[in-house]
PDB file of C-alpha atoms in Angstrom:
ATOM      1  CA  THR A  38       4.768   4.663  15.993  1.00 60.00           C
ATOM      2  CA  GLN A  39       1.157   5.799  15.926  1.00 63.00           C
ATOM      3  CA  LEU A  40      -1.084   3.077  17.316  1.00 86.00           C
ATOM      4  CA  LEU A  41      -4.847   2.825  17.397  1.00 93.00           C
ATOM      5  CA  GLU A  42      -6.310   0.644  20.135  1.00 95.00           C
ATOM      6  CA  GLN A  43      -9.868  -0.569  19.732  1.00 96.00           C
ATOM      7  CA  SER A  44     -12.120  -1.904  22.455  1.00 96.00           C
ATOM      8  CA  PRO A  45     -13.796  -4.191  22.957  1.00 97.00           C
ATOM      9  CA  GLN A  46     -12.267  -6.760  20.605  1.00 95.00           C
ATOM     10  CA  PHE A  47     -15.462  -8.849  20.623  1.00 96.00           C
ATOM     11  CA  LEU A  48     -19.064  -7.826  21.229  1.00 97.00           C
ATOM     12  CA  SER A  49     -22.024 -10.213  21.212  1.00 97.00           C
ATOM     13  CA  ILE A  50     -25.430  -8.633  21.853  1.00 97.00           C
ATOM     14  CA  GLN A  51     -29.130  -9.163  21.268  1.00 98.00           C
ATOM     15  CA  GLU A  52     -31.119  -7.330  18.634  1.00 98.00           C
ATOM     16  CA  GLY A  53     -32.397  -4.006  19.952  1.00 98.00           C
ATOM     17  CA  GLU A  54     -29.513  -3.349  22.359  1.00 98.00           C
ATOM     18  CA  ASN A  55     -27.234  -0.317  22.163  1.00 98.00           C
ATOM     19  CA  LEU A  56     -23.439  -0.537  21.981  1.00 98.00           C
ATOM     20  CA  THR A  57     -20.337   1.607  21.794  1.00 98.00           C
ATOM     21  CA  VAL A  58     -16.975   0.791  20.248  1.00 98.00           C
ATOM     22  CA  TYR A  59     -13.914   2.841  21.185  1.00 98.00           C
ATOM     23  CA  CYS A  60     -10.793   3.746  19.257  1.00 97.00           C
ATOM     24  CA  ASN A  61      -7.989   5.318  21.291  1.00 96.00           C
ATOM     25  CA  SER A  62      -4.482   6.579  20.680  1.00 94.00           C
ATOM     26  CA  SER A  63      -1.778   8.530  22.479  1.00 91.00           C
ATOM     27  CA  SER A  64      -1.119  10.399  19.208  1.00 89.00           C
ATOM     28  CA  VAL A  65      -3.049  13.196  17.538  1.00 91.00           C
ATOM     29  CA  PHE A  66      -4.642  12.345  14.202  1.00 91.00           C
ATOM     30  CA  SER A  67      -5.635  14.816  11.508  1.00 90.00           C
ATOM     31  CA  SER A  68      -8.665  12.621  10.802  1.00 92.00           C
ATOM     32  CA  LEU A  69     -10.073   9.226  11.699  1.00 94.00           C
ATOM     33  CA  GLN A  70     -12.101   6.848   9.602  1.00 96.00           C
ATOM     34  CA  TRP A  71     -14.418   3.973  10.462  1.00 97.00           C
ATOM     35  CA  TYR A  72     -14.739   1.002   8.126  1.00 97.00           C
ATOM     36  CA  ARG A  73     -17.062  -2.000   8.263  1.00 97.00           C
ATOM     37  CA  GLN A  74     -16.074  -5.372   6.891  1.00 96.00           C
ATOM     38  CA  GLU A  75     -18.332  -8.349   6.225  1.00 94.00           C
ATOM     39  CA  PRO A  76     -16.990 -11.918   6.015  1.00 90.00           C
ATOM     40  CA  GLY A  77     -15.236 -12.638   2.732  1.00 90.00           C
ATOM     41  CA  GLU A  78     -15.193  -9.016   1.628  1.00 94.00           C
ATOM     42  CA  GLY A  79     -12.962  -5.980   1.867  1.00 96.00           C
ATOM     43  CA  PRO A  80     -13.647  -3.116   4.297  1.00 96.00           C
ATOM     44  CA  VAL A  81     -16.057  -0.367   3.272  1.00 97.00           C
ATOM     45  CA  LEU A  82     -15.847   3.187   4.560  1.00 96.00           C
ATOM     46  CA  LEU A  83     -18.629   4.307   6.903  1.00 97.00           C
ATOM     47  CA  VAL A  84     -17.447   7.785   7.864  1.00 96.00           C
ATOM     48  CA  THR A  85     -14.488  10.167   8.109  1.00 94.00           C
ATOM     49  CA  VAL A  86     -14.265  12.618  11.025  1.00 94.00           C
ATOM     50  CA  VAL A  87     -11.836  15.515  10.726  1.00 92.00           C
ATOM     51  CA  THR A  88     -12.655  18.144  13.384  1.00 93.00           C
ATOM     52  CA  GLY A  89     -12.078  17.693  17.117  1.00 94.00           C
ATOM     53  CA  GLY A  90     -15.442  17.228  18.849  1.00 96.00           C
ATOM     54  CA  GLU A  91     -17.196  16.422  15.586  1.00 96.00           C
ATOM     55  CA  VAL A  92     -20.257  14.191  15.693  1.00 98.00           C
ATOM     56  CA  LYS A  93     -21.596  12.483  12.587  1.00 97.00           C
ATOM     57  CA  LYS A  94     -24.720  10.368  12.297  1.00 97.00           C
ATOM     58  CA  LEU A  95     -25.433   7.650   9.788  1.00 96.00           C
ATOM     59  CA  LYS A  96     -28.952   6.356  10.483  1.00 96.00           C
ATOM     60  CA  ARG A  97     -28.585   4.427  13.773  1.00 97.00           C
ATOM     61  CA  LEU A  98     -24.800   4.898  13.901  1.00 98.00           C
ATOM     62  CA  THR A  99     -23.260   7.892  15.678  1.00 98.00           C
ATOM     63  CA  PHE A 100     -19.550   8.664  15.318  1.00 98.00           C
ATOM     64  CA  GLN A 101     -17.642  11.079  17.525  1.00 98.00           C
ATOM     65  CA  PHE A 102     -14.111  12.454  17.219  1.00 97.00           C
ATOM     66  CA  GLY A 103     -12.527  13.417  20.523  1.00 96.00           C
ATOM     67  CA  ASP A 104     -11.826  17.069  21.268  1.00 96.00           C
ATOM     68  CA  ALA A 105      -8.074  16.412  21.296  1.00 94.00           C
ATOM     69  CA  ARG A 106      -8.289  14.283  18.116  1.00 93.00           C
ATOM     70  CA  LYS A 107      -6.734  11.297  19.887  1.00 94.00           C
ATOM     71  CA  ASP A 108      -9.813   9.104  20.100  1.00 95.00           C
ATOM     72  CA  SER A 109     -13.121   8.272  18.456  1.00 97.00           C
ATOM     73  CA  SER A 110     -16.217   6.273  19.246  1.00 98.00           C
ATOM     74  CA  LEU A 111     -18.921   4.494  17.310  1.00 98.00           C
ATOM     75  CA  HIS A 112     -22.330   4.144  18.955  1.00 98.00           C
ATOM     76  CA  ILE A 113     -25.050   1.947  17.481  1.00 98.00           C
ATOM     77  CA  THR A 114     -28.612   2.392  18.679  1.00 98.00           C
ATOM     78  CA  ALA A 115     -31.050  -0.513  18.570  1.00 98.00           C
ATOM     79  CA  ALA A 116     -28.617  -2.908  16.884  1.00 97.00           C
ATOM     80  CA  GLN A 117     -29.922  -5.204  14.168  1.00 97.00           C
ATOM     81  CA  PRO A 118     -28.541  -8.520  12.837  1.00 96.00           C
ATOM     82  CA  GLY A 119     -27.527  -6.646   9.681  1.00 96.00           C
ATOM     83  CA  ASP A 120     -25.033  -4.651  11.790  1.00 97.00           C
ATOM     84  CA  THR A 121     -22.993  -7.821  12.344  1.00 96.00           C
ATOM     85  CA  GLY A 122     -19.453  -7.454  11.078  1.00 96.00           C
ATOM     86  CA  LEU A 123     -15.926  -6.281  11.813  1.00 96.00           C
ATOM     87  CA  TYR A 124     -15.597  -2.587  12.618  1.00 97.00           C
ATOM     88  CA  LEU A 125     -12.217  -0.956  12.046  1.00 97.00           C
ATOM     89  CA  CYS A 126     -10.977   2.504  12.888  1.00 97.00           C
ATOM     90  CA  ALA A 127      -8.114   3.967  10.851  1.00 95.00           C
ATOM     91  CA  GLY A 128      -6.051   7.113  10.750  1.00 92.00           C
ATOM     92  CA  PRO A 129      -3.235   8.569   8.638  1.00 89.00           C
ATOM     93  CA  PHE A 130       0.353   8.397   9.788  1.00 77.00           C
ATOM     94  CA  ALA A 131       1.827  11.831  10.411  1.00 71.00           C
ATOM     95  CA  GLY A 132       4.537  13.110   8.127  1.00 64.00           C
ATOM     96  CA  GLY A 133       8.064  12.013   7.308  1.00 62.00           C
ATOM     97  CA  THR A 134       8.477   8.766   5.406  1.00 62.00           C
ATOM     98  CA  SER A 135       5.028   7.641   6.616  1.00 64.00           C
ATOM     99  CA  TYR A 136       3.239  10.419   4.759  1.00 68.00           C
ATOM    100  CA  GLY A 137       0.187   9.227   2.879  1.00 74.00           C
ATOM    101  CA  LYS A 138      -0.219   5.906   4.702  1.00 83.00           C
ATOM    102  CA  LEU A 139      -3.051   4.647   6.896  1.00 88.00           C
ATOM    103  CA  THR A 140      -2.853   2.714  10.175  1.00 90.00           C
ATOM    104  CA  PHE A 141      -5.713   0.526  11.402  1.00 93.00           C
ATOM    105  CA  GLY A 142      -6.904  -0.540  14.818  1.00 94.00           C
ATOM    106  CA  GLN A 143      -7.140  -4.272  15.449  1.00 94.00           C
ATOM    107  CA  GLY A 144     -10.902  -4.253  14.928  1.00 95.00           C
ATOM    108  CA  THR A 145     -14.076  -5.049  16.866  1.00 96.00           C
ATOM    109  CA  ILE A 146     -16.074  -8.116  15.866  1.00 96.00           C
ATOM    110  CA  LEU A 147     -19.761  -7.386  16.465  1.00 97.00           C
ATOM    111  CA  THR A 148     -22.374 -10.141  16.461  1.00 97.00           C
ATOM    112  CA  VAL A 149     -26.026  -9.170  16.808  1.00 97.00           C
ATOM    113  CA  HIS A 150     -28.332 -12.097  17.596  1.00 97.00           C
ATOM    114  CA  PRO A 151     -31.982 -12.027  16.461  1.00 96.00           C
TER     115      PRO A 151
ATOM    116  CA  ASN B  61     -17.127  -0.020 -13.177  1.00 72.00           C
ATOM    117  CA  ALA B  62     -15.492  -2.923 -11.290  1.00 83.00           C
ATOM    118  CA  GLY B  63     -13.690  -0.855  -8.627  1.00 95.00           C
ATOM    119  CA  VAL B  64     -10.713  -2.787  -7.263  1.00 97.00           C
ATOM    120  CA  THR B  65     -10.151  -6.318  -8.548  1.00 97.00           C
ATOM    121  CA  GLN B  66      -7.709  -8.888  -7.199  1.00 98.00           C
ATOM    122  CA  THR B  67      -6.504 -12.225  -8.526  1.00 97.00           C
ATOM    123  CA  PRO B  68      -6.362 -14.961  -7.466  1.00 97.00           C
ATOM    124  CA  LYS B  69      -9.070 -15.247  -4.790  1.00 96.00           C
ATOM    125  CA  PHE B  70      -7.504 -18.296  -3.163  1.00 97.00           C
ATOM    126  CA  GLN B  71      -3.992 -19.754  -3.306  1.00 97.00           C
ATOM    127  CA  VAL B  72      -2.111 -22.543  -1.565  1.00 97.00           C
ATOM    128  CA  LEU B  73       1.686 -22.493  -1.742  1.00 97.00           C
ATOM    129  CA  LYS B  74       4.407 -24.702  -0.393  1.00 98.00           C
ATOM    130  CA  THR B  75       7.201 -23.124   1.627  1.00 98.00           C
ATOM    131  CA  GLY B  76       9.776 -21.625  -0.713  1.00 98.00           C
ATOM    132  CA  GLN B  77       7.485 -21.190  -3.709  1.00 98.00           C
ATOM    133  CA  SER B  78       6.963 -17.783  -5.262  1.00 97.00           C
ATOM    134  CA  MET B  79       3.861 -16.063  -6.544  1.00 97.00           C
ATOM    135  CA  THR B  80       2.505 -12.686  -7.595  1.00 98.00           C
ATOM    136  CA  LEU B  81      -0.795 -11.232  -6.436  1.00 98.00           C
ATOM    137  CA  GLN B  82      -2.399  -8.981  -9.009  1.00 97.00           C
ATOM    138  CA  CYS B  83      -4.456  -5.866  -8.325  1.00 98.00           C
ATOM    139  CA  ALA B  84      -6.138  -3.419 -10.691  1.00 98.00           C
ATOM    140  CA  GLN B  85      -8.393  -0.401 -10.184  1.00 97.00           C
ATOM    141  CA  ASP B  86     -10.524   1.418 -12.741  1.00 96.00           C
ATOM    142  CA  MET B  87     -11.230   4.605 -10.751  1.00 96.00           C
ATOM    143  CA  ASN B  88      -8.191   6.550 -11.999  1.00 95.00           C
ATOM    144  CA  HIS B  89      -6.826   6.686  -8.458  1.00 95.00           C
ATOM    145  CA  ASN B  90      -3.312   7.881  -7.765  1.00 94.00           C
ATOM    146  CA  SER B  91      -2.564   5.900  -4.600  1.00 94.00           C
ATOM    147  CA  MET B  92      -2.606   2.142  -4.162  1.00 96.00           C
ATOM    148  CA  TYR B  93      -1.909  -0.070  -1.154  1.00 96.00           C
ATOM    149  CA  TRP B  94      -1.282  -3.659  -0.164  1.00 97.00           C
ATOM    150  CA  TYR B  95      -2.415  -4.850   3.284  1.00 97.00           C
ATOM    151  CA  ARG B  96      -2.443  -8.154   5.080  1.00 97.00           C
ATOM    152  CA  GLN B  97      -5.110  -9.119   7.595  1.00 97.00           C
ATOM    153  CA  ASP B  98      -4.516 -11.592  10.378  1.00 93.00           C
ATOM    154  CA  PRO B  99      -6.934 -12.489  13.203  1.00 83.00           C
ATOM    155  CA  GLY B 100      -6.918  -9.913  15.982  1.00 77.00           C
ATOM    156  CA  MET B 101      -4.475  -7.619  14.176  1.00 78.00           C
ATOM    157  CA  GLY B 102      -6.659  -5.507  11.915  1.00 85.00           C
ATOM    158  CA  LEU B 103      -5.053  -4.520   8.629  1.00 93.00           C
ATOM    159  CA  ARG B 104      -1.316  -3.948   8.385  1.00 94.00           C
ATOM    160  CA  LEU B 105       0.213  -2.029   5.501  1.00 93.00           C
ATOM    161  CA  ILE B 106       2.793  -3.947   3.481  1.00 96.00           C
ATOM    162  CA  TYR B 107       3.592  -1.454   0.716  1.00 95.00           C
ATOM    163  CA  TYR B 108       2.167   1.772  -0.605  1.00 93.00           C
ATOM    164  CA  SER B 109       2.370   3.550  -3.954  1.00 94.00           C
ATOM    165  CA  ALA B 110       1.566   7.265  -3.969  1.00 91.00           C
ATOM    166  CA  SER B 111       1.672   7.470  -7.756  1.00 90.00           C
ATOM    167  CA  GLU B 112       2.787   5.599 -10.835  1.00 89.00           C
ATOM    168  CA  GLY B 113       6.490   4.859 -10.561  1.00 88.00           C
ATOM    169  CA  THR B 114       6.790   5.282  -6.792  1.00 92.00           C
ATOM    170  CA  THR B 115       6.579   2.733  -3.988  1.00 94.00           C
ATOM    171  CA  ASP B 116       7.215   2.929  -0.256  1.00 92.00           C
ATOM    172  CA  LYS B 117       7.430   0.420   2.568  1.00 92.00           C
ATOM    173  CA  GLY B 118       4.674   0.035   5.089  1.00 91.00           C
ATOM    174  CA  GLU B 119       4.671  -1.600   8.528  1.00 90.00           C
ATOM    175  CA  VAL B 120       5.461  -5.183   7.437  1.00 94.00           C
ATOM    176  CA  PRO B 121       7.412  -5.164   4.118  1.00 96.00           C
ATOM    177  CA  ASN B 122       9.873  -7.993   4.805  1.00 96.00           C
ATOM    178  CA  GLY B 123       9.484 -10.925   2.407  1.00 97.00           C
ATOM    179  CA  TYR B 124       7.505  -8.932  -0.159  1.00 98.00           C
ATOM    180  CA  ASN B 125       8.195  -6.853  -3.253  1.00 97.00           C
ATOM    181  CA  VAL B 126       5.846  -4.672  -5.261  1.00 98.00           C
ATOM    182  CA  SER B 127       5.560  -3.191  -8.733  1.00 97.00           C
ATOM    183  CA  ARG B 128       3.401  -0.265  -9.756  1.00 96.00           C
ATOM    184  CA  LEU B 129       3.112  -1.350 -13.374  1.00 88.00           C
ATOM    185  CA  ASN B 130       1.029   1.655 -14.449  1.00 95.00           C
ATOM    186  CA  LYS B 131      -1.619   3.859 -12.881  1.00 96.00           C
ATOM    187  CA  ARG B 132      -4.148   1.002 -12.808  1.00 97.00           C
ATOM    188  CA  GLU B 133      -2.089  -1.942 -11.628  1.00 97.00           C
ATOM    189  CA  PHE B 134      -0.129  -2.691  -8.447  1.00 98.00           C
ATOM    190  CA  SER B 135       1.259  -6.192  -7.921  1.00 98.00           C
ATOM    191  CA  LEU B 136       2.627  -7.886  -4.795  1.00 98.00           C
ATOM    192  CA  ARG B 137       5.266 -10.609  -5.084  1.00 98.00           C
ATOM    193  CA  LEU B 138       6.305 -13.228  -2.573  1.00 97.00           C
ATOM    194  CA  GLU B 139       9.737 -14.451  -3.663  1.00 94.00           C
ATOM    195  CA  SER B 140      10.051 -17.352  -1.221  1.00 97.00           C
ATOM    196  CA  ALA B 141       6.841 -18.002   0.657  1.00 97.00           C
ATOM    197  CA  ALA B 142       6.931 -18.823   4.382  1.00 97.00           C
ATOM    198  CA  PRO B 143       4.149 -20.144   6.656  1.00 97.00           C
ATOM    199  CA  SER B 144       4.181 -16.759   8.463  1.00 96.00           C
ATOM    200  CA  GLN B 145       2.858 -15.235   5.240  1.00 97.00           C
ATOM    201  CA  THR B 146      -0.387 -17.207   5.507  1.00 97.00           C
ATOM    202  CA  SER B 147      -2.944 -14.414   5.605  1.00 97.00           C
ATOM    203  CA  VAL B 148      -5.661 -12.586   3.718  1.00 97.00           C
ATOM    204  CA  TYR B 149      -4.225  -9.943   1.409  1.00 98.00           C
ATOM    205  CA  PHE B 150      -6.151  -6.840   0.428  1.00 98.00           C
ATOM    206  CA  CYS B 151      -5.362  -4.326  -2.252  1.00 98.00           C
ATOM    207  CA  ALA B 152      -6.839  -0.831  -1.922  1.00 97.00           C
ATOM    208  CA  SER B 153      -6.789   2.448  -3.797  1.00 96.00           C
ATOM    209  CA  SER B 154      -7.604   6.076  -3.083  1.00 94.00           C
ATOM    210  CA  GLU B 155      -7.645   9.221  -5.159  1.00 91.00           C
ATOM    211  CA  TRP B 156      -4.897  10.774  -3.046  1.00 87.00           C
ATOM    212  CA  GLY B 157      -2.887   9.652  -0.022  1.00 80.00           C
ATOM    213  CA  ALA B 158      -4.297   8.775   3.389  1.00 78.00           C
ATOM    214  CA  HIS B 159      -3.169  12.144   4.796  1.00 77.00           C
ATOM    215  CA  THR B 160      -6.020  13.779   2.858  1.00 79.00           C
ATOM    216  CA  GLY B 161      -8.665  11.642   4.578  1.00 80.00           C
ATOM    217  CA  ASP B 162      -9.648  10.155   1.235  1.00 85.00           C
ATOM    218  CA  GLU B 163     -11.740   7.001   1.256  1.00 91.00           C
ATOM    219  CA  GLN B 164      -9.820   3.830   0.505  1.00 94.00           C
ATOM    220  CA  TYR B 165     -11.566   1.342  -1.762  1.00 96.00           C
ATOM    221  CA  PHE B 166     -10.721  -2.278  -1.117  1.00 97.00           C
ATOM    222  CA  GLY B 167     -10.689  -5.334  -3.313  1.00 97.00           C
ATOM    223  CA  PRO B 168     -12.305  -8.625  -2.240  1.00 96.00           C
ATOM    224  CA  GLY B 169      -9.047 -10.107  -0.938  1.00 97.00           C
ATOM    225  CA  THR B 170      -6.765 -13.056  -1.690  1.00 97.00           C
ATOM    226  CA  ARG B 171      -6.717 -15.875   0.841  1.00 97.00           C
ATOM    227  CA  LEU B 172      -3.203 -17.325   0.877  1.00 97.00           C
ATOM    228  CA  THR B 173      -2.118 -20.437   2.728  1.00 97.00           C
ATOM    229  CA  VAL B 174       1.544 -21.429   2.891  1.00 97.00           C
ATOM    230  CA  THR B 175       2.189 -25.014   4.009  1.00 97.00           C
TER     231      THR B 175
END
């Protein structure tokens, strides 16, 4: 079973602080995705990383895929209240009868206080 | 262009009752998914359909059945609801399967309570 472990599970910070969320696995993934979910809505894709060591930036958000493709991180610089939400990492199962399916980490609930 | 739509948005069932959750997408996607979301457990895949006419079990299929009615529609049925099935259910679609790294588009969810 391919598992994705996210940490921390909860993060409560003040506006302007920096933070990092981690997504770790003992398995190699061909790609990893990060989704953001707001209360009462479905998740929305932020980014997909596919190459080991890859770094992608989305405004104040920086995503990194580990060299061995077993882990990823999301770093937010100068967090704003609008960043509040549930952040989920996800990756595809590898082969066999699991081909084509996605597994999710348990999520990180981020609260940014004004 | 509505994306992924789900009905109903809220539902309360008594133990043993049955119901069908409806999902439709208008993006001409091949793959569709049903997930459940429980506190602290992220999203767990219930069933997956790679294309019209095919379905496959996910991580937590027990107590559920699905039908890929056509390319647009993918329904989830609870034959005999149990309190353990209280959850938020999300339908999603993608152009191809997750192995391609395709973005999954999610519906707004159905909040189900089983008493």
